[in-house]
N, CA, C and O atoms as CSV, one atom per row, in Angstrom:
chain,resi,resn,atom,element,x,y,z
A,1,UNK,N,N,0.831,-1.184,0.007
A,1,UNK,CA,C,0.003,-0.015,0.002
A,1,UNK,C,C,0.896,1.228,0.009
A,1,UNK,O,O,1.835,1.319,0.801
A,2,UNK,N,N,0.603,2.173,-0.868
A,2,UNK,CA,C,1.378,3.406,-0.973
A,2,UNK,C,C,0.777,4.461,-0.055
A,2,UNK,O,O,-0.439,4.647,-0.027
A,3,UNK,N,N,1.636,5.156,0.701
A,3,UNK,CA,C,1.175,6.230,1.576
A,3,UNK,C,C,1.060,7.479,0.753
A,3,UNK,O,O,2.024,7.924,0.130
A,4,UNK,N,N,-0.133,8.047,0.754
A,4,UNK,CA,C,-0.383,9.274,0.004
A,4,UNK,C,C,-0.291,10.452,0.980
A,4,UNK,O,O,-1.125,10.590,1.875
A,5,UNK,N,N,0.714,11.284,0.804
A,5,UNK,CA,C,0.879,12.434,1.702
A,5,UNK,C,C,0.057,13.615,1.209
A,5,UNK,O,O,-0.398,13.636,0.066
A,6,UNK,N,N,-0.125,14.585,2.074
A,6,UNK,CA,C,-0.953,15.708,1.757
A,6,UNK,C,C,-0.367,16.478,0.548
A,6,UNK,O,O,-1.106,16.927,-0.327
A,7,UNK,N,N,0.952,16.616,0.522
A,7,UNK,CA,C,1.558,17.377,-0.600
A,7,UNK,C,C,1.497,16.642,-1.906
A,7,UNK,O,O,1.620,17.246,-2.972
A,8,UNK,N,N,1.300,15.282,-1.837
A,8,UNK,CA,C,1.236,14.510,-3.069
A,8,UNK,C,C,-0.186,14.257,-3.521
A,8,UNK,O,O,-0.397,13.675,-4.585
A,9,UNK,N,N,-1.181,14.685,-2.726
A,9,UNK,CA,C,-2.586,14.471,-3.091
A,9,UNK,C,C,-2.901,15.331,-4.295
A,9,UNK,O,O,-2.511,16.498,-4.321
A,10,UNK,N,N,-3.601,14.797,-5.307
A,10,UNK,CA,C,-3.818,15.565,-6.532
A,10,UNK,C,C,-4.664,16.804,-6.408
A,10,UNK,O,O,-4.610,17.676,-7.275
A,11,UNK,N,N,-5.470,16.910,-5.318
A,11,UNK,CA,C,-6.329,18.076,-5.144
A,11,UNK,C,C,-5.730,19.095,-4.168
A,11,UNK,O,O,-6.323,20.150,-3.943
A,12,UNK,N,N,-4.576,18.797,-3.593
A,12,UNK,CA,C,-3.966,19.691,-2.597
A,12,UNK,C,C,-2.710,20.278,-3.209
A,12,UNK,O,O,-1.627,19.717,-3.042
A,13,UNK,N,N,-2.822,21.364,-3.896
A,13,UNK,CA,C,-1.707,21.952,-4.621
A,13,UNK,C,C,-1.058,23.075,-3.792
A,13,UNK,O,O,-1.754,23.945,-3.266
A,14,UNK,N,N,0.244,23.048,-3.684
A,14,UNK,CA,C,0.995,24.077,-3.013
A,14,UNK,C,C,1.085,23.904,-1.515
A,14,UNK,O,O,1.422,24.861,-0.818
A,15,UNK,N,N,0.795,22.715,-0.982
A,15,UNK,CA,C,0.839,22.480,0.463
A,15,UNK,C,C,2.107,21.764,0.914
A,15,UNK,O,O,2.170,21.294,2.050
A,16,UNK,N,N,3.120,21.669,0.053
A,16,UNK,CA,C,4.339,20.947,0.411
A,16,UNK,C,C,5.031,21.562,1.594
A,16,UNK,O,O,5.515,20.841,2.466
A,17,UNK,N,N,5.094,22.890,1.652
A,17,UNK,CA,C,5.750,23.557,2.765
A,17,UNK,C,C,5.021,23.290,4.071
A,17,UNK,O,O,5.662,23.089,5.102
A,18,UNK,N,N,3.710,23.284,4.047
A,18,UNK,CA,C,2.898,22.968,5.263
A,18,UNK,C,C,3.191,21.541,5.707
A,18,UNK,O,O,3.321,21.286,6.904
A,19,UNK,N,N,3.296,20.616,4.773
A,19,UNK,CA,C,3.578,19.234,5.158
A,19,UNK,C,C,4.962,19.126,5.816
A,19,UNK,O,O,5.123,18.389,6.789
A,20,UNK,N,N,5.962,19.853,5.295
A,20,UNK,CA,C,7.308,19.822,5.908
A,20,UNK,C,C,7.241,20.416,7.302
A,20,UNK,O,O,7.887,19.911,8.220
A,21,UNK,N,N,6.478,21.473,7.473
A,21,UNK,CA,C,6.305,22.103,8.805
A,21,UNK,C,C,5.712,21.113,9.789
A,21,UNK,O,O,6.194,20.988,10.914
A,22,UNK,N,N,4.667,20.409,9.372
A,22,UNK,CA,C,4.019,19.442,10.250
A,22,UNK,C,C,4.986,18.295,10.625
A,22,UNK,O,O,5.020,17.865,11.778
A,23,UNK,N,N,5.756,17.814,9.659
A,23,UNK,CA,C,6.720,16.763,9.947
A,23,UNK,C,C,7.795,17.234,10.904
A,23,UNK,O,O,8.192,16.494,11.805
A,24,UNK,N,N,8.277,18.468,10.719
A,24,UNK,CA,C,9.303,19.006,11.622
A,24,UNK,C,C,8.739,19.173,13.040
A,24,UNK,O,O,9.432,18.914,14.024
A,25,UNK,N,N,7.482,19.605,13.133
A,25,UNK,CA,C,6.834,19.755,14.432
A,25,UNK,C,C,6.685,18.416,15.123
A,25,UNK,O,O,6.889,18.329,16.334
A,26,UNK,N,N,6.332,17.355,14.381
A,26,UNK,CA,C,6.140,16.059,14.965
A,26,UNK,C,C,7.484,15.497,15.514
A,26,UNK,O,O,7.492,14.737,16.482
A,27,UNK,N,N,8.575,15.873,14.900
A,27,UNK,CA,C,9.892,15.396,15.345
A,27,UNK,C,C,10.542,16.265,16.398
A,27,UNK,O,O,11.649,15.967,16.844
A,28,UNK,N,N,9.861,17.363,16.816
A,28,UNK,CA,C,10.496,18.340,17.689
A,28,UNK,C,C,10.516,17.922,19.168
A,28,UNK,O,O,11.001,18.681,20.007
A,29,UNK,N,N,10.006,16.751,19.497
A,29,UNK,CA,C,10.091,16.287,20.844
A,29,UNK,C,C,8.963,16.790,21.752
A,29,UNK,O,O,9.127,16.890,22.968
A,30,UNK,N,N,7.809,17.105,21.136
A,30,UNK,CA,C,6.653,17.526,21.938
A,30,UNK,C,C,6.155,16.318,22.710
A,30,UNK,O,O,5.405,15.494,22.186
A,31,UNK,N,N,6.577,16.224,23.953
A,31,UNK,CA,C,6.164,15.123,24.801
A,31,UNK,C,C,4.913,15.533,25.549
A,31,UNK,O,O,4.130,16.339,25.044
A,32,UNK,N,N,4.704,14.995,26.751
A,32,UNK,CA,C,3.515,15.333,27.497
A,32,UNK,C,C,3.694,16.475,28.469
A,32,UNK,O,O,2.771,16.795,29.219
A,33,UNK,N,N,4.870,17.103,28.477
A,33,UNK,CA,C,5.136,18.160,29.453
A,33,UNK,C,C,5.463,19.450,28.765
A,33,UNK,O,O,6.246,19.430,27.815
A,34,UNK,N,N,4.933,20.548,29.166
A,34,UNK,CA,C,3.874,20.688,30.169
A,34,UNK,C,C,2.507,20.437,29.541
A,34,UNK,O,O,2.360,20.563,28.326
A,35,UNK,N,N,1.515,20.089,30.337
A,35,UNK,CA,C,0.166,19.886,29.795
A,35,UNK,C,C,-0.368,21.225,29.246
A,35,UNK,O,O,0.031,22.300,29.695
A,36,UNK,N,N,-1.267,21.129,28.279
A,36,UNK,CA,C,-1.793,22.362,27.676
A,36,UNK,C,C,-3.206,22.149,27.222
A,36,UNK,O,O,-3.653,21.014,27.051
A,37,UNK,N,N,-3.917,23.249,27.024
A,37,UNK,CA,C,-5.237,23.270,26.436
A,37,UNK,C,C,-5.205,24.199,25.221
A,37,UNK,O,O,-4.440,25.162,25.171
A,38,UNK,N,N,-6.051,23.881,24.252
A,38,UNK,CA,C,-6.286,24.794,23.136
A,38,UNK,C,C,-7.787,25.004,23.073
A,38,UNK,O,O,-8.548,24.046,22.948
A,39,UNK,N,N,-8.217,26.268,23.159
A,39,UNK,CA,C,-9.640,26.527,23.106
A,39,UNK,C,C,-9.941,27.573,22.028
A,39,UNK,O,O,-9.147,28.476,21.766
A,40,UNK,N,N,-11.100,27.419,21.426
A,40,UNK,CA,C,-11.555,28.411,20.462
A,40,UNK,C,C,-12.378,29.436,21.228
A,40,UNK,O,O,-13.431,29.109,21.774
A,41,UNK,N,N,-11.906,30.659,21.270
A,41,UNK,CA,C,-12.563,31.685,22.069
A,41,UNK,C,C,-13.615,32.481,21.254
A,41,UNK,O,O,-14.475,33.140,21.838
A,42,UNK,N,N,-13.543,32.418,19.919
A,42,UNK,CA,C,-14.548,32.991,19.045
A,42,UNK,C,C,-14.375,32.329,17.688
A,42,UNK,O,O,-13.556,31.422,17.541
A,43,UNK,N,N,-15.130,32.766,16.706
A,43,UNK,CA,C,-14.994,32.179,15.342
A,43,UNK,C,C,-13.643,32.364,14.772
A,43,UNK,O,O,-13.196,31.562,13.951
A,44,UNK,N,N,-12.942,33.451,15.201
A,44,UNK,CA,C,-11.648,33.786,14.615
A,44,UNK,C,C,-10.562,33.992,15.642
A,44,UNK,O,O,-9.594,34.705,15.375
A,45,UNK,N,N,-10.695,33.383,16.824
A,45,UNK,CA,C,-9.623,33.508,17.814
A,45,UNK,C,C,-9.499,32.233,18.645
A,45,UNK,O,O,-10.466,31.497,18.839
A,46,UNK,N,N,-8.299,31.999,19.123
A,46,UNK,CA,C,-7.952,30.808,19.901
A,46,UNK,C,C,-7.101,31.196,21.099
A,46,UNK,O,O,-6.536,32.289,21.150
A,47,UNK,N,N,-7.020,30.295,22.050
A,47,UNK,CA,C,-6.133,30.507,23.186
A,47,UNK,C,C,-5.435,29.172,23.506
A,47,UNK,O,O,-6.073,28.132,23.671
A,48,UNK,N,N,-4.105,29.250,23.584
A,48,UNK,CA,C,-3.328,28.119,24.074
A,48,UNK,C,C,-2.959,28.407,25.501
A,48,UNK,O,O,-2.438,29.481,25.803
A,49,UNK,N,N,-3.218,27.469,26.385
A,49,UNK,CA,C,-2.897,27.629,27.810
A,49,UNK,C,C,-1.969,26.489,28.230
A,49,UNK,O,O,-2.311,25.316,28.083
A,50,UNK,N,N,-0.793,26.845,28.753
A,50,UNK,CA,C,0.152,25.862,29.254
A,50,UNK,C,C,0.265,25.942,30.747
A,50,UNK,O,O,0.327,27.040,31.301
A,51,UNK,N,N,0.293,24.805,31.424
A,51,UNK,CA,C,0.505,24.772,32.881
A,51,UNK,C,C,1.995,24.853,33.141
A,51,UNK,O,O,2.728,23.887,32.926
A,52,UNK,N,N,2.438,26.013,33.605
A,52,UNK,CA,C,3.878,26.258,33.783
A,52,UNK,C,C,4.185,26.654,35.211
A,52,UNK,O,O,4.948,27.590,35.449
A,53,UNK,N,N,3.591,25.943,36.172
A,53,UNK,CA,C,3.832,26.245,37.586
A,53,UNK,C,C,5.318,26.114,37.879
A,53,UNK,O,O,5.963,25.156,37.451
A,54,UNK,N,N,5.862,27.090,38.618
A,54,UNK,CA,C,7.266,27.077,38.956
A,54,UNK,C,C,8.123,27.865,37.974
A,54,UNK,O,O,9.301,28.097,38.247
A,55,UNK,N,N,7.584,28.269,36.873
A,55,UNK,CA,C,8.322,29.096,35.911
A,55,UNK,C,C,7.921,30.546,36.080
A,55,UNK,O,O,6.754,30.847,36.328
A,56,UNK,N,N,8.865,31.430,35.950
A,56,UNK,CA,C,8.564,32.874,35.919
A,56,UNK,C,C,8.592,33.339,34.476
A,56,UNK,O,O,9.004,32.599,33.582
A,57,UNK,N,N,8.160,34.548,34.258
A,57,UNK,CA,C,8.204,35.114,32.902
A,57,UNK,C,C,9.587,35.089,32.309
A,57,UNK,O,O,9.766,34.910,31.104
A,58,UNK,N,N,10.571,35.275,33.179
A,58,UNK,CA,C,11.989,35.282,32.711
A,58,UNK,C,C,12.466,33.898,32.295
A,58,UNK,O,O,13.443,33.788,31.554
A,59,UNK,N,N,11.814,32.856,32.744
A,59,UNK,CA,C,12.190,31.461,32.391
A,59,UNK,C,C,11.535,31.006,31.124
A,59,UNK,O,O,11.806,29.894,30.673
A,60,UNK,N,N,10.678,31.814,30.518
A,60,UNK,CA,C,9.909,31.400,29.333
A,60,UNK,C,C,10.257,32.248,28.137
A,60,UNK,O,O,10.549,33.436,28.276
A,61,UNK,N,N,10.228,31.645,26.951
A,61,UNK,CA,C,10.472,32.364,25.701
A,61,UNK,C,C,9.424,31.904,24.677
A,61,UNK,O,O,9.137,30.715,24.546
A,62,UNK,N,N,8.876,32.863,23.973
A,62,UNK,CA,C,7.883,32.547,22.909
A,62,UNK,C,C,8.400,33.144,21.618
A,62,UNK,O,O,8.656,34.344,21.527
A,63,UNK,N,N,8.552,32.284,20.621
A,63,UNK,CA,C,9.046,32.741,19.323
A,63,UNK,C,C,8.087,32.273,18.205
A,63,UNK,O,O,7.355,31.297,18.369
A,64,UNK,N,N,8.110,32.968,17.106
A,64,UNK,CA,C,7.319,32.616,15.926
A,64,UNK,C,C,8.250,32.642,14.740
A,64,UNK,O,O,8.826,33.683,14.422
A,65,UNK,N,N,8.405,31.506,14.080
A,65,UNK,CA,C,9.274,31.451,12.909
A,65,UNK,C,C,8.672,30.509,11.879
A,65,UNK,O,O,8.408,29.341,12.162
A,66,UNK,N,N,8.463,31.032,10.689
A,66,UNK,CA,C,7.959,30.222,9.586
A,66,UNK,C,C,6.633,29.545,9.978
A,66,UNK,O,O,6.472,28.342,9.774
A,67,UNK,N,N,5.694,30.308,10.535
A,67,UNK,CA,C,4.385,29.821,10.940
A,67,UNK,C,C,4.423,28.748,12.033
A,67,UNK,O,O,3.448,28.021,12.223
A,68,UNK,N,N,5.523,28.650,12.735
A,68,UNK,CA,C,5.636,27.725,13.837
A,68,UNK,C,C,5.822,28.504,15.147
A,68,UNK,O,O,6.825,29.197,15.322
A,69,UNK,N,N,4.858,28.388,16.061
A,69,UNK,CA,C,4.904,29.014,17.358
A,69,UNK,C,C,5.650,28.068,18.317
A,69,UNK,O,O,5.239,26.925,18.514
A,70,UNK,N,N,6.729,28.551,18.899
A,70,UNK,CA,C,7.550,27.737,19.803
A,70,UNK,C,C,7.545,28.389,21.176
A,70,UNK,O,O,7.829,29.579,21.315
A,71,UNK,N,N,7.216,27.589,22.192
A,71,UNK,CA,C,7.206,28.072,23.579
A,71,UNK,C,C,8.239,27.218,24.333
A,71,UNK,O,O,8.137,25.993,24.396
A,72,UNK,N,N,9.220,27.903,24.894
A,72,UNK,CA,C,10.301,27.196,25.625
A,72,UNK,C,C,10.323,27.634,27.065
A,72,UNK,O,O,10.037,28.784,27.399
A,73,UNK,N,N,10.675,26.675,27.917
A,73,UNK,CA,C,10.834,26.988,29.321
A,73,UNK,C,C,12.137,26.395,29.855
A,73,UNK,O,O,12.449,25.232,29.597
A,74,UNK,N,N,12.886,27.193,30.594
A,74,UNK,CA,C,14.165,26.747,31.165
A,74,UNK,C,C,14.238,27.291,32.586
A,74,UNK,O,O,14.275,28.503,32.798
A,75,UNK,N,N,14.258,26.372,33.565
A,75,UNK,CA,C,14.351,26.779,34.948
A,75,UNK,C,C,15.797,26.655,35.404
A,75,UNK,O,O,16.477,25.689,35.061
A,76,UNK,N,N,16.263,27.616,36.166
A,76,UNK,CA,C,17.584,27.540,36.747
A,76,UNK,C,C,17.488,26.684,38.024
A,76,UNK,O,O,16.643,26.928,38.885
A,77,UNK,N,N,18.339,25.716,38.123
A,77,UNK,CA,C,18.325,24.843,39.310
A,77,UNK,C,C,19.219,25.440,40.373
A,77,UNK,O,O,20.439,25.282,40.355
A,78,UNK,N,N,18.583,26.125,41.293
A,78,UNK,CA,C,19.307,26.778,42.371
A,78,UNK,C,C,19.222,25.930,43.640
A,78,UNK,O,O,18.313,26.117,44.449
A,79,UNK,N,N,20.155,25.008,43.818
A,79,UNK,CA,C,20.126,24.106,44.987
A,79,UNK,C,C,21.256,24.381,45.953
A,79,UNK,O,O,21.432,23.654,46.931
A,80,UNK,N,N,22.035,25.437,45.685
A,80,UNK,CA,C,23.163,25.728,46.547
A,80,UNK,C,C,22.691,26.114,47.942
A,80,UNK,O,O,21.855,27.006,48.089
A,81,UNK,N,N,23.210,25.463,48.952
A,81,UNK,CA,C,22.870,25.747,50.329
A,81,UNK,C,C,21.529,25.151,50.765
A,81,UNK,O,O,21.007,25.490,51.827
A,82,UNK,N,N,20.981,24.266,49.938
A,82,UNK,CA,C,19.682,23.639,50.281
A,82,UNK,C,C,19.875,22.146,50.411
A,82,UNK,O,O,20.617,21.544,49.634
A,83,UNK,N,N,19.223,21.546,51.376
A,83,UNK,CA,C,19.259,20.105,51.562
A,83,UNK,C,C,17.820,19.585,51.431
A,83,UNK,O,O,16.946,19.930,52.227
A,84,UNK,N,N,17.602,18.770,50.436
A,84,UNK,CA,C,16.268,18.240,50.176
A,84,UNK,C,C,16.130,16.881,50.879
A,84,UNK,O,O,16.993,16.015,50.738
A,85,UNK,N,N,15.060,16.706,51.621
A,85,UNK,CA,C,14.732,15.398,52.193
A,85,UNK,C,C,13.924,14.576,51.193
A,85,UNK,O,O,13.976,13.346,51.183
A,86,UNK,N,N,13.180,15.286,50.358
A,86,UNK,CA,C,12.471,14.682,49.256
A,86,UNK,C,C,12.442,15.653,48.104
A,86,UNK,O,O,12.208,16.840,48.334
A,87,UNK,N,N,12.664,15.226,46.887
A,87,UNK,CA,C,12.719,16.119,45.709
A,87,UNK,C,C,11.720,15.584,44.679
A,87,UNK,O,O,12.060,14.724,43.867
A,88,UNK,N,N,10.491,16.095,44.717
A,88,UNK,CA,C,9.484,15.663,43.785
A,88,UNK,C,C,9.177,16.724,42.699
A,88,UNK,O,O,8.496,16.438,41.715
A,89,UNK,N,N,9.682,17.917,42.897
A,89,UNK,CA,C,9.471,18.984,41.926
A,89,UNK,C,C,10.778,19.172,41.175
A,89,UNK,O,O,11.744,19.728,41.698
A,90,UNK,N,N,10.786,18.706,39.959
A,90,UNK,CA,C,12.020,18.790,39.177
A,90,UNK,C,C,12.097,20.132,38.433
A,90,UNK,O,O,11.080,20.649,37.968
A,91,UNK,N,N,13.262,20.667,38.329
A,91,UNK,CA,C,13.496,21.852,37.495
A,91,UNK,C,C,13.858,21.330,36.118
A,91,UNK,O,O,14.997,20.926,35.885
A,92,UNK,N,N,12.908,21.335,35.214
A,92,UNK,CA,C,13.178,20.785,33.894
A,92,UNK,C,C,12.794,21.764,32.805
A,92,UNK,O,O,11.974,22.661,33.001
A,93,UNK,N,N,13.405,21.568,31.666
A,93,UNK,CA,C,13.130,22.419,30.533
A,93,UNK,C,C,12.098,21.795,29.622
A,93,UNK,O,O,11.845,20.593,29.691
A,94,UNK,N,N,11.504,22.605,28.769
A,94,UNK,CA,C,10.546,22.085,27.819
A,94,UNK,C,C,10.538,22.929,26.575
A,94,UNK,O,O,11.025,24.059,26.547
A,95,UNK,N,N,9.952,22.326,25.519
A,95,UNK,CA,C,9.711,23.046,24.285
A,95,UNK,C,C,8.403,22.512,23.680
A,95,UNK,O,O,8.274,21.311,23.441
A,96,UNK,N,N,7.456,23.388,23.440
A,96,UNK,CA,C,6.203,23.030,22.795
A,96,UNK,C,C,6.100,23.803,21.502
A,96,UNK,O,O,6.368,25.004,21.464
A,97,UNK,N,N,5.718,23.128,20.456
A,97,UNK,CA,C,5.595,23.744,19.110
A,97,UNK,C,C,4.202,23.598,18.570
A,97,UNK,O,O,3.566,22.558,18.741
A,98,UNK,N,N,3.725,24.623,17.922
A,98,UNK,CA,C,2.402,24.625,17.334
A,98,UNK,C,C,2.541,25.231,15.910
A,98,UNK,O,O,3.153,26.284,15.737
A,99,UNK,N,N,1.971,24.556,14.918
A,99,UNK,CA,C,1.964,25.057,13.541
A,99,UNK,C,C,0.700,25.947,13.364
A,99,UNK,O,O,-0.422,25.506,13.612
A,100,UNK,N,N,0.915,27.174,12.941
A,100,UNK,CA,C,-0.188,28.118,12.751
A,100,UNK,C,C,-0.548,28.198,11.284
A,100,UNK,O,O,0.324,28.192,10.415
A,101,UNK,N,N,-1.841,28.273,11.018
A,101,UNK,CA,C,-2.310,28.409,9.646
A,101,UNK,C,C,-1.959,29.801,9.106
A,101,UNK,O,O,-1.711,30.742,9.860
A,102,UNK,N,N,-1.948,29.890,7.792
A,102,UNK,CA,C,-1.687,31.190,7.168
A,102,UNK,C,C,-2.755,32.185,7.615
A,102,UNK,O,O,-3.951,31.897,7.562
A,103,UNK,N,N,-2.300,33.373,8.061
A,103,UNK,CA,C,-3.197,34.402,8.524
A,103,UNK,C,C,-3.461,34.406,10.011
A,103,UNK,O,O,-4.081,35.342,10.516
A,104,UNK,N,N,-3.011,33.392,10.732
A,104,UNK,CA,C,-3.153,33.375,12.193
A,104,UNK,C,C,-1.996,34.175,12.801
A,104,UNK,O,O,-0.829,33.914,12.512
A,105,UNK,N,N,-2.327,35.122,13.621
A,105,UNK,CA,C,-1.312,35.978,14.275
A,105,UNK,C,C,-1.339,35.771,15.766
A,105,UNK,O,O,-2.384,35.502,16.359
A,106,UNK,N,N,-0.153,35.903,16.370
A,106,UNK,CA,C,-0.067,35.780,17.821
A,106,UNK,C,C,-0.412,37.103,18.432
A,106,UNK,O,O,0.152,38.137,18.074
A,107,UNK,N,N,-1.366,37.069,19.380
A,107,UNK,CA,C,-1.742,38.272,20.119
A,107,UNK,C,C,-0.853,38.448,21.340
A,107,UNK,O,O,0.371,38.510,21.228
A,108,UNK,N,N,-1.477,38.527,22.495
A,108,UNK,CA,C,-0.666,38.715,23.684
A,108,UNK,C,C,-0.463,37.413,24.419
A,108,UNK,O,O,-1.169,36.431,24.186
A,109,UNK,N,N,0.512,37.416,25.310
A,109,UNK,CA,C,0.816,36.288,26.188
A,109,UNK,C,C,0.719,36.778,27.644
A,109,UNK,O,O,1.294,37.810,27.990
A,110,UNK,N,N,0.005,36.051,28.478
A,110,UNK,CA,C,-0.235,36.479,29.856
A,110,UNK,C,C,0.031,35.328,30.797
A,110,UNK,O,O,-0.417,34.208,30.552
A,111,UNK,N,N,0.770,35.594,31.894
A,111,UNK,CA,C,0.987,34.607,32.967
A,111,UNK,C,C,-0.069,34.909,34.032
A,111,UNK,O,O,-0.262,36.060,34.425
A,112,UNK,N,N,-0.758,33.838,34.497
A,112,UNK,CA,C,-1.776,34.013,35.509
A,112,UNK,C,C,-1.916,32.722,36.319
A,112,UNK,O,O,-2.342,31.694,35.793
A,113,UNK,N,N,-1.551,32.785,37.613
A,113,UNK,CA,C,-1.703,31.642,38.500
A,113,UNK,C,C,-1.056,30.371,38.010
A,113,UNK,O,O,-1.652,29.297,38.091
A,114,UNK,N,N,0.154,30.478,37.505
A,114,UNK,CA,C,0.889,29.306,37.031
A,114,UNK,C,C,0.484,28.834,35.652
A,114,UNK,O,O,0.920,27.770,35.213
A,115,UNK,N,N,-0.331,29.596,34.964
A,115,UNK,CA,C,-0.781,29.262,33.620
A,115,UNK,C,C,-0.308,30.344,32.638
A,115,UNK,O,O,-0.454,31.538,32.898
A,116,UNK,N,N,0.262,29.905,31.504
A,116,UNK,CA,C,0.651,30.820,30.456
A,116,UNK,C,C,-0.410,30.766,29.365
A,116,UNK,O,O,-0.653,29.709,28.782
A,117,UNK,N,N,-1.047,31.913,29.088
A,117,UNK,CA,C,-2.071,32.008,28.067
A,117,UNK,C,C,-1.471,32.751,26.860
A,117,UNK,O,O,-0.914,33.840,27.002
A,118,UNK,N,N,-1.596,32.147,25.690
A,118,UNK,CA,C,-1.164,32.778,24.463
A,118,UNK,C,C,-2.365,32.891,23.522
A,118,UNK,O,O,-2.937,31.883,23.107
A,119,UNK,N,N,-2.729,34.094,23.201
A,119,UNK,CA,C,-3.905,34.324,22.351
A,119,UNK,C,C,-3.524,34.432,20.886
A,119,UNK,O,O,-2.530,35.066,20.532
A,120,UNK,N,N,-4.319,33.811,20.052
A,120,UNK,CA,C,-4.099,33.795,18.630
A,120,UNK,C,C,-5.338,34.382,17.935
A,120,UNK,O,O,-6.468,34.157,18.367
A,121,UNK,N,N,-5.106,35.133,16.858
A,121,UNK,CA,C,-6.217,35.777,16.126
A,121,UNK,C,C,-6.040,35.503,14.663
A,121,UNK,O,O,-4.926,35.461,14.141
A,122,UNK,N,N,-7.186,35.315,14.001
A,122,UNK,CA,C,-7.191,35.115,12.578
A,122,UNK,C,C,-8.175,36.082,11.974
A,122,UNK,O,O,-9.310,36.176,12.443
A,123,UNK,N,N,-7.776,36.803,10.949
A,123,UNK,CA,C,-8.635,37.753,10.294
A,123,UNK,C,C,-9.724,37.002,9.548
A,123,UNK,O,O,-9.487,35.920,9.011
A,124,UNK,N,N,-10.915,37.577,9.517
A,124,UNK,CA,C,-12.008,36.935,8.774
A,124,UNK,C,C,-11.651,36.953,7.296
A,124,UNK,O,O,-11.320,38.003,6.745
A,125,UNK,N,N,-11.717,35.792,6.654
A,125,UNK,CA,C,-11.278,35.739,5.250
A,125,UNK,C,C,-12.235,36.461,4.332
A,125,UNK,O,O,-13.448,36.427,4.534
A,126,UNK,N,N,-11.691,37.112,3.324
A,126,UNK,CA,C,-12.496,37.771,2.298
A,126,UNK,C,C,-13.036,36.703,1.347
A,126,UNK,O,O,-12.314,35.780,0.971
A,127,UNK,N,N,-14.280,36.829,0.968
A,127,UNK,CA,C,-14.885,35.891,0.015
A,127,UNK,C,C,-14.644,36.479,-1.371
A,127,UNK,O,O,-15.259,37.485,-1.726
A,128,UNK,N,N,-13.754,35.867,-2.164
A,128,UNK,CA,C,-13.413,36.393,-3.468
A,128,UNK,C,C,-13.753,35.382,-4.538
A,128,UNK,O,O,-13.346,34.223,-4.458
A,129,UNK,N,N,-14.496,35.813,-5.535
A,129,UNK,CA,C,-14.763,34.958,-6.707
A,129,UNK,C,C,-14.090,35.621,-7.875
A,129,UNK,O,O,-14.311,36.798,-8.162
A,130,UNK,N,N,-13.259,34.844,-8.547
A,130,UNK,CA,C,-12.495,35.378,-9.677
A,130,UNK,C,C,-12.847,34.568,-10.911
A,130,UNK,O,O,-12.830,33.337,-10.873
A,131,UNK,N,N,-13.164,35.242,-11.998
A,131,UNK,CA,C,-13.425,34.565,-13.251
A,131,UNK,C,C,-12.168,34.581,-14.095
A,131,UNK,O,O,-11.562,35.631,-14.305
A,132,UNK,N,N,-11.773,33.393,-14.585
A,132,UNK,CA,C,-10.573,33.256,-15.377
A,132,UNK,C,C,-11.004,33.190,-16.843
A,132,UNK,O,O,-11.823,32.357,-17.230
A,133,UNK,N,N,-10.425,34.098,-17.655
A,133,UNK,CA,C,-10.746,34.144,-19.066
A,133,UNK,C,C,-10.022,33.002,-19.782
A,133,UNK,O,O,-8.860,32.715,-19.491
A,134,UNK,N,N,-10.696,32.374,-20.691
A,134,UNK,CA,C,-10.116,31.301,-21.489
A,134,UNK,C,C,-9.787,31.868,-22.875
A,134,UNK,O,O,-10.654,32.397,-23.571
A,135,UNK,N,N,-8.540,31.746,-23.244
A,135,UNK,CA,C,-8.168,32.284,-24.589
A,135,UNK,C,C,-7.949,31.108,-25.515
A,135,UNK,O,O,-7.630,29.999,-25.085
A,136,UNK,N,N,-8.127,31.374,-26.787
A,136,UNK,CA,C,-7.957,30.346,-27.791
A,136,UNK,C,C,-6.486,30.148,-28.046
A,136,UNK,O,O,-5.719,31.107,-28.125
A,137,UNK,N,N,-6.093,28.880,-28.174
A,137,UNK,CA,C,-4.687,28.543,-28.363
A,137,UNK,C,C,-4.226,28.425,-29.722
A,137,UNK,O,O,-3.051,28.142,-29.954
């Protein structure tokens, strides 16, 4: 059986770059940490919420490159002068990646009660009908 990819599908023209983006995102090591929600807040807006308890704003970085939203977290492990009897809270780093559709823009990012909210907005698409003239060959 031959695997038909999105970029090779005869009705999906020009989606090769999107397919490469999706493959790169799948290989980026998006594990289960930190947990996150994605909610649709209106017809043209979304909110990604990550549970980032223990991280401060300075420990987090949000970047957008080639329609890929990347959220990284890096905690400094400050254990000098401390003796742990039990260590259940690990200082660990993470990277979460999300592929954004064409026209989706990143709004604001807000930290609130250990949750990082990233708002996304998409402009309402214009409905355009174009008639293509056929010329004789």
